[in-house]
Amino acid sequence: MRPGHLLAAAVLAAALPHTAPAQDAARGAGLAADRCSACHGADGRSQIPDIPSLAGQQAGFITLQMILIREGIRHVPAMAAVAQGMPDRDIEDLAAYFASLPPAPPEDRRPRDAALASAGEALIGPRLCGVCHLPSLTGRDQIPRIVAQHEDYLARAMTEYRDGRRVGADAQMNGAMVGLSDADIAALAHYLAHRD
């Protein structure tokens, strides 16, 4: 090939869109049945109060969290063995599967306490939760859906962020939780768990 043609081919190749294979939710369903359902539920709805439901969760968030766990950046001992060495394609297919499922509140959700829920709702605006998680609190891209989640899980996650024991891709959640008391976190968790 002549040098001019080689340069033209290189420029053309660089200009073409590079697309990764599409995420395969059906393949992800098979992977989830083998690797995830014991803890996160057969339908992505965890029956364990301290383990998050993944049904309807943002695919980008699941992908990011799995990579952080796989690479040892986020420490979740129960997930370490599952994530270790998991190929990117498996992670992306699992994320696509869980994101495709309809979200639903936990079946064992505690009865709603109006005063506690009201106290939690009052913290949403000042903490600017809706800026990142959207006003609906359903998340976007790499930011999670936080409504209709297990109350215990939400309280634990927020406490870990507040206390600097949990990290994400950045420190925004750690900053958002600074200054919250345990009672504030309990109120937020209760409100979010009861918002569908």
PDB file of C-alpha atoms in Angstrom:
ATOM      1  CA  MET A   1       0.000   0.000   0.000  1.00  0.00           C
ATOM      2  CA  ARG A   2       1.326   3.420  -0.878  1.00  0.00           C
ATOM      3  CA  PRO A   3       2.089   5.821   2.014  1.00  0.00           C
ATOM      4  CA  GLY A   4      -0.726   8.197   1.030  1.00  0.00           C
ATOM      5  CA  HIS A   5      -3.255   5.366   1.024  1.00  0.00           C
ATOM      6  CA  LEU A   6      -1.952   4.093   4.358  1.00  0.00           C
ATOM      7  CA  LEU A   7      -2.393   7.543   5.896  1.00  0.00           C
ATOM      8  CA  ALA A   8      -5.912   7.850   4.435  1.00  0.00           C
ATOM      9  CA  ALA A   9      -6.840   4.404   5.786  1.00  0.00           C
ATOM     10  CA  ALA A  10      -5.527   5.341   9.240  1.00  0.00           C
ATOM     11  CA  VAL A  11      -7.482   8.614   9.247  1.00  0.00           C
ATOM     12  CA  LEU A  12     -10.637   6.820   8.081  1.00  0.00           C
ATOM     13  CA  ALA A  13     -10.241   4.116  10.730  1.00  0.00           C
ATOM     14  CA  ALA A  14      -9.785   6.751  13.425  1.00  0.00           C
ATOM     15  CA  ALA A  15     -12.907   8.603  12.258  1.00  0.00           C
ATOM     16  CA  LEU A  16     -15.174   5.547  12.293  1.00  0.00           C
ATOM     17  CA  PRO A  17     -17.164   5.005  15.461  1.00  0.00           C
ATOM     18  CA  HIS A  18     -15.730   2.314  17.685  1.00  0.00           C
ATOM     19  CA  THR A  19     -18.602   0.500  19.268  1.00  0.00           C
ATOM     20  CA  ALA A  20     -18.351  -2.183  21.858  1.00  0.00           C
ATOM     21  CA  PRO A  21     -20.640  -5.171  21.585  1.00  0.00           C
ATOM     22  CA  ALA A  22     -24.090  -4.390  22.965  1.00  0.00           C
ATOM     23  CA  GLN A  23     -24.794  -5.508  26.491  1.00  0.00           C
ATOM     24  CA  ASP A  24     -26.651  -8.816  26.496  1.00  0.00           C
ATOM     25  CA  ALA A  25     -29.326  -8.859  29.203  1.00  0.00           C
ATOM     26  CA  ALA A  26     -30.380 -12.422  28.305  1.00  0.00           C
ATOM     27  CA  ARG A  27     -26.830 -13.649  28.821  1.00  0.00           C
ATOM     28  CA  GLY A  28     -26.737 -11.597  32.028  1.00  0.00           C
ATOM     29  CA  ALA A  29     -29.835 -13.438  33.290  1.00  0.00           C
ATOM     30  CA  GLY A  30     -27.979 -16.735  33.045  1.00  0.00           C
ATOM     31  CA  LEU A  31     -24.955 -15.315  34.824  1.00  0.00           C
ATOM     32  CA  ALA A  32     -27.161 -13.827  37.553  1.00  0.00           C
ATOM     33  CA  ALA A  33     -28.871 -17.160  38.187  1.00  0.00           C
ATOM     34  CA  ASP A  34     -25.473 -18.760  38.772  1.00  0.00           C
ATOM     35  CA  ARG A  35     -23.676 -15.979  40.625  1.00  0.00           C
ATOM     36  CA  CYS A  36     -26.065 -13.427  42.128  1.00  0.00           C
ATOM     37  CA  SER A  37     -29.495 -14.810  42.961  1.00  0.00           C
ATOM     38  CA  ALA A  38     -28.619 -16.380  46.315  1.00  0.00           C
ATOM     39  CA  CYS A  39     -28.056 -12.930  47.823  1.00  0.00           C
ATOM     40  CA  HIS A  40     -29.657 -10.426  45.438  1.00  0.00           C
ATOM     41  CA  GLY A  41     -32.767 -12.533  44.728  1.00  0.00           C
ATOM     42  CA  ALA A  42     -33.944 -14.552  41.744  1.00  0.00           C
ATOM     43  CA  ASP A  43     -35.669 -11.471  40.327  1.00  0.00           C
ATOM     44  CA  GLY A  44     -33.054  -8.971  41.498  1.00  0.00           C
ATOM     45  CA  ARG A  45     -35.091  -8.245  44.629  1.00  0.00           C
ATOM     46  CA  SER A  46     -33.033  -9.152  47.663  1.00  0.00           C
ATOM     47  CA  GLN A  47     -34.850 -10.751  50.567  1.00  0.00           C
ATOM     48  CA  ILE A  48     -31.925  -9.944  52.872  1.00  0.00           C
ATOM     49  CA  PRO A  49     -32.343  -6.523  54.541  1.00  0.00           C
ATOM     50  CA  ASP A  50     -28.633  -5.623  54.455  1.00  0.00           C
ATOM     51  CA  ILE A  51     -28.134  -6.590  50.789  1.00  0.00           C
ATOM     52  CA  PRO A  52     -29.327  -4.245  48.049  1.00  0.00           C
ATOM     53  CA  SER A  53     -31.949  -5.119  45.502  1.00  0.00           C
ATOM     54  CA  LEU A  54     -30.573  -4.695  41.984  1.00  0.00           C
ATOM     55  CA  ALA A  55     -33.808  -4.838  39.972  1.00  0.00           C
ATOM     56  CA  GLY A  56     -34.161  -1.601  38.045  1.00  0.00           C
ATOM     57  CA  GLN A  57     -30.785  -0.319  39.187  1.00  0.00           C
ATOM     58  CA  GLN A  58     -28.767   1.808  36.771  1.00  0.00           C
ATOM     59  CA  ALA A  59     -26.526  -0.399  34.588  1.00  0.00           C
ATOM     60  CA  GLY A  60     -23.696   2.132  34.765  1.00  0.00           C
ATOM     61  CA  PHE A  61     -23.807   2.091  38.554  1.00  0.00           C
ATOM     62  CA  ILE A  62     -23.719  -1.709  38.749  1.00  0.00           C
ATOM     63  CA  THR A  63     -20.847  -1.818  36.262  1.00  0.00           C
ATOM     64  CA  LEU A  64     -18.856   0.795  38.178  1.00  0.00           C
ATOM     65  CA  GLN A  65     -19.398  -0.883  41.552  1.00  0.00           C
ATOM     66  CA  MET A  66     -18.439  -4.317  40.233  1.00  0.00           C
ATOM     67  CA  ILE A  67     -15.235  -2.925  38.733  1.00  0.00           C
ATOM     68  CA  LEU A  68     -14.384  -1.092  41.974  1.00  0.00           C
ATOM     69  CA  ILE A  69     -14.918  -4.344  43.894  1.00  0.00           C
ATOM     70  CA  ARG A  70     -13.054  -6.476  41.340  1.00  0.00           C
ATOM     71  CA  GLU A  71     -10.059  -4.140  41.385  1.00  0.00           C
ATOM     72  CA  GLY A  72      -9.976  -4.012  45.203  1.00  0.00           C
ATOM     73  CA  ILE A  73     -10.835  -0.304  45.383  1.00  0.00           C
ATOM     74  CA  ARG A  74     -14.144  -0.931  47.129  1.00  0.00           C
ATOM     75  CA  HIS A  75     -13.972  -3.560  49.851  1.00  0.00           C
ATOM     76  CA  VAL A  76     -17.009  -5.818  50.104  1.00  0.00           C
ATOM     77  CA  PRO A  77     -15.744  -9.144  51.464  1.00  0.00           C
ATOM     78  CA  ALA A  78     -18.907 -11.040  50.476  1.00  0.00           C
ATOM     79  CA  MET A  79     -18.528  -9.846  46.872  1.00  0.00           C
ATOM     80  CA  ALA A  80     -14.749 -10.164  46.489  1.00  0.00           C
ATOM     81  CA  ALA A  81     -14.743 -13.814  45.414  1.00  0.00           C
ATOM     82  CA  VAL A  82     -17.628 -13.264  42.985  1.00  0.00           C
ATOM     83  CA  ALA A  83     -16.040 -10.217  41.355  1.00  0.00           C
ATOM     84  CA  GLN A  84     -12.430 -11.396  41.311  1.00  0.00           C
ATOM     85  CA  GLY A  85     -11.318 -11.947  37.740  1.00  0.00           C
ATOM     86  CA  MET A  86     -14.803 -11.350  36.315  1.00  0.00           C
ATOM     87  CA  PRO A  87     -14.477 -10.227  32.689  1.00  0.00           C
ATOM     88  CA  ASP A  88     -15.846  -6.814  31.720  1.00  0.00           C
ATOM     89  CA  ARG A  89     -18.354  -8.456  29.379  1.00  0.00           C
ATOM     90  CA  ASP A  90     -19.849 -10.513  32.214  1.00  0.00           C
ATOM     91  CA  ILE A  91     -20.120  -7.400  34.382  1.00  0.00           C
ATOM     92  CA  GLU A  92     -21.797  -5.421  31.600  1.00  0.00           C
ATOM     93  CA  ASP A  93     -24.230  -8.238  30.781  1.00  0.00           C
ATOM     94  CA  LEU A  94     -25.160  -8.658  34.451  1.00  0.00           C
ATOM     95  CA  ALA A  95     -25.688  -4.907  34.721  1.00  0.00           C
ATOM     96  CA  ALA A  96     -27.897  -4.893  31.616  1.00  0.00           C
ATOM     97  CA  TYR A  97     -29.981  -7.747  33.021  1.00  0.00           C
ATOM     98  CA  PHE A  98     -30.579  -6.146  36.421  1.00  0.00           C
ATOM     99  CA  ALA A  99     -31.297  -2.752  34.843  1.00  0.00           C
ATOM    100  CA  SER A 100     -33.939  -4.379  32.622  1.00  0.00           C
ATOM    101  CA  LEU A 101     -35.933  -5.685  35.603  1.00  0.00           C
ATOM    102  CA  PRO A 102     -38.764  -3.626  37.080  1.00  0.00           C
ATOM    103  CA  PRO A 103     -37.863  -2.132  40.454  1.00  0.00           C
ATOM    104  CA  ALA A 104     -40.166  -2.843  43.356  1.00  0.00           C
ATOM    105  CA  PRO A 105     -40.105  -2.131  47.081  1.00  0.00           C
ATOM    106  CA  PRO A 106     -38.873  -4.850  49.438  1.00  0.00           C
ATOM    107  CA  GLU A 107     -41.570  -7.364  50.305  1.00  0.00           C
ATOM    108  CA  ASP A 108     -40.580  -7.180  53.968  1.00  0.00           C
ATOM    109  CA  ARG A 109     -40.631  -3.379  54.144  1.00  0.00           C
ATOM    110  CA  ARG A 110     -41.285  -2.071  57.649  1.00  0.00           C
ATOM    111  CA  PRO A 111     -44.528  -0.205  58.276  1.00  0.00           C
ATOM    112  CA  ARG A 112     -44.238   3.455  57.347  1.00  0.00           C
ATOM    113  CA  ASP A 113     -43.667   5.798  60.276  1.00  0.00           C
ATOM    114  CA  ALA A 114     -45.102   9.160  59.164  1.00  0.00           C
ATOM    115  CA  ALA A 115     -42.949  11.265  61.511  1.00  0.00           C
ATOM    116  CA  LEU A 116     -39.737   9.447  60.575  1.00  0.00           C
ATOM    117  CA  ALA A 117     -40.520   9.619  56.854  1.00  0.00           C
ATOM    118  CA  SER A 118     -41.292  13.336  57.155  1.00  0.00           C
ATOM    119  CA  ALA A 119     -37.976  13.952  58.934  1.00  0.00           C
ATOM    120  CA  GLY A 120     -36.161  12.093  56.148  1.00  0.00           C
ATOM    121  CA  GLU A 121     -37.998  13.946  53.409  1.00  0.00           C
ATOM    122  CA  ALA A 122     -37.006  17.250  55.030  1.00  0.00           C
ATOM    123  CA  LEU A 123     -33.322  16.327  54.592  1.00  0.00           C
ATOM    124  CA  ILE A 124     -33.538  15.509  50.856  1.00  0.00           C
ATOM    125  CA  GLY A 125     -33.598  19.129  49.656  1.00  0.00           C
ATOM    126  CA  PRO A 126     -30.879  20.591  51.902  1.00  0.00           C
ATOM    127  CA  ARG A 127     -28.606  17.631  51.107  1.00  0.00           C
ATOM    128  CA  LEU A 128     -29.235  18.182  47.376  1.00  0.00           C
ATOM    129  CA  CYS A 129     -29.933  14.470  46.812  1.00  0.00           C
ATOM    130  CA  GLY A 130     -31.991  15.233  43.704  1.00  0.00           C
ATOM    131  CA  VAL A 131     -29.111  17.000  41.962  1.00  0.00           C
ATOM    132  CA  CYS A 132     -27.179  13.771  41.405  1.00  0.00           C
ATOM    133  CA  HIS A 133     -29.852  11.103  41.941  1.00  0.00           C
ATOM    134  CA  LEU A 134     -32.446  13.182  40.008  1.00  0.00           C
ATOM    135  CA  PRO A 135     -35.574  14.654  41.612  1.00  0.00           C
ATOM    136  CA  SER A 136     -37.236  11.226  41.321  1.00  0.00           C
ATOM    137  CA  LEU A 137     -34.231   9.710  43.167  1.00  0.00           C
ATOM    138  CA  THR A 138     -34.164   6.957  40.526  1.00  0.00           C
ATOM    139  CA  GLY A 139     -30.573   7.724  39.528  1.00  0.00           C
ATOM    140  CA  ARG A 140     -28.869   8.013  36.178  1.00  0.00           C
ATOM    141  CA  ASP A 141     -25.791   6.571  34.521  1.00  0.00           C
ATOM    142  CA  GLN A 142     -23.326   5.719  37.308  1.00  0.00           C
ATOM    143  CA  ILE A 143     -25.501   7.228  40.041  1.00  0.00           C
ATOM    144  CA  PRO A 144     -27.823   4.723  41.737  1.00  0.00           C
ATOM    145  CA  ARG A 145     -31.557   4.534  42.180  1.00  0.00           C
ATOM    146  CA  ILE A 146     -32.017   4.992  45.927  1.00  0.00           C
ATOM    147  CA  VAL A 147     -35.800   4.707  46.290  1.00  0.00           C
ATOM    148  CA  ALA A 148     -37.670   1.518  47.236  1.00  0.00           C
ATOM    149  CA  GLN A 149     -34.442  -0.024  48.528  1.00  0.00           C
ATOM    150  CA  HIS A 150     -33.897  -1.931  51.776  1.00  0.00           C
ATOM    151  CA  GLU A 151     -33.914   0.462  54.710  1.00  0.00           C
ATOM    152  CA  ASP A 152     -31.116  -1.387  56.535  1.00  0.00           C
ATOM    153  CA  TYR A 153     -28.924  -1.365  53.430  1.00  0.00           C
ATOM    154  CA  LEU A 154     -29.500   2.359  52.849  1.00  0.00           C
ATOM    155  CA  ALA A 155     -28.671   3.205  56.466  1.00  0.00           C
ATOM    156  CA  ARG A 156     -25.488   1.131  56.352  1.00  0.00           C
ATOM    157  CA  ALA A 157     -24.360   2.637  53.041  1.00  0.00           C
ATOM    158  CA  MET A 158     -24.979   6.217  54.180  1.00  0.00           C
ATOM    159  CA  THR A 159     -23.211   5.577  57.493  1.00  0.00           C
ATOM    160  CA  GLU A 160     -20.207   4.120  55.660  1.00  0.00           C
ATOM    161  CA  TYR A 161     -20.063   7.184  53.400  1.00  0.00           C
ATOM    162  CA  ARG A 162     -20.361   9.552  56.371  1.00  0.00           C
ATOM    163  CA  ASP A 163     -17.647   7.738  58.312  1.00  0.00           C
ATOM    164  CA  GLY A 164     -15.267   7.521  55.332  1.00  0.00           C
ATOM    165  CA  ARG A 165     -15.451   3.722  55.177  1.00  0.00           C
ATOM    166  CA  ARG A 166     -16.959   3.624  51.705  1.00  0.00           C
ATOM    167  CA  VAL A 167     -15.676   5.259  48.563  1.00  0.00           C
ATOM    168  CA  GLY A 168     -17.090   5.719  45.132  1.00  0.00           C
ATOM    169  CA  ALA A 169     -15.588   7.088  41.957  1.00  0.00           C
ATOM    170  CA  ASP A 170     -15.286  10.392  43.816  1.00  0.00           C
ATOM    171  CA  ALA A 171     -15.927  11.756  47.307  1.00  0.00           C
ATOM    172  CA  GLN A 172     -19.253  13.524  46.653  1.00  0.00           C
ATOM    173  CA  MET A 173     -21.307  11.082  48.714  1.00  0.00           C
ATOM    174  CA  ASN A 174     -18.837  11.284  51.580  1.00  0.00           C
ATOM    175  CA  GLY A 175     -19.259  15.068  51.565  1.00  0.00           C
ATOM    176  CA  ALA A 176     -23.043  14.852  51.289  1.00  0.00           C
ATOM    177  CA  MET A 177     -23.213  12.730  54.443  1.00  0.00           C
ATOM    178  CA  VAL A 178     -20.904  14.874  56.597  1.00  0.00           C
ATOM    179  CA  GLY A 179     -22.652  16.193  59.676  1.00  0.00           C
ATOM    180  CA  LEU A 180     -25.592  13.795  59.584  1.00  0.00           C
ATOM    181  CA  SER A 181     -26.413  12.094  62.868  1.00  0.00           C
ATOM    182  CA  ASP A 182     -27.393   8.449  63.123  1.00  0.00           C
ATOM    183  CA  ALA A 183     -30.973   9.669  63.622  1.00  0.00           C
ATOM    184  CA  ASP A 184     -30.775  11.737  60.416  1.00  0.00           C
ATOM    185  CA  ILE A 185     -29.501   8.732  58.479  1.00  0.00           C
ATOM    186  CA  ALA A 186     -32.239   6.519  59.936  1.00  0.00           C
ATOM    187  CA  ALA A 187     -34.855   9.072  58.848  1.00  0.00           C
ATOM    188  CA  LEU A 188     -33.405   9.361  55.332  1.00  0.00           C
ATOM    189  CA  ALA A 189     -33.223   5.579  54.974  1.00  0.00           C
ATOM    190  CA  HIS A 190     -36.817   5.185  56.148  1.00  0.00           C
ATOM    191  CA  TYR A 191     -38.091   7.863  53.772  1.00  0.00           C
ATOM    192  CA  LEU A 192     -36.197   6.446  50.766  1.00  0.00           C
ATOM    193  CA  ALA A 193     -37.260   2.872  51.510  1.00  0.00           C
ATOM    194  CA  HIS A 194     -40.908   3.959  51.493  1.00  0.00           C
ATOM    195  CA  ARG A 195     -40.771   6.064  48.364  1.00  0.00           C
ATOM    196  CA  ASP A 196     -41.684   4.000  45.300  1.00  0.00           C
TER     197      ASP A 196
END
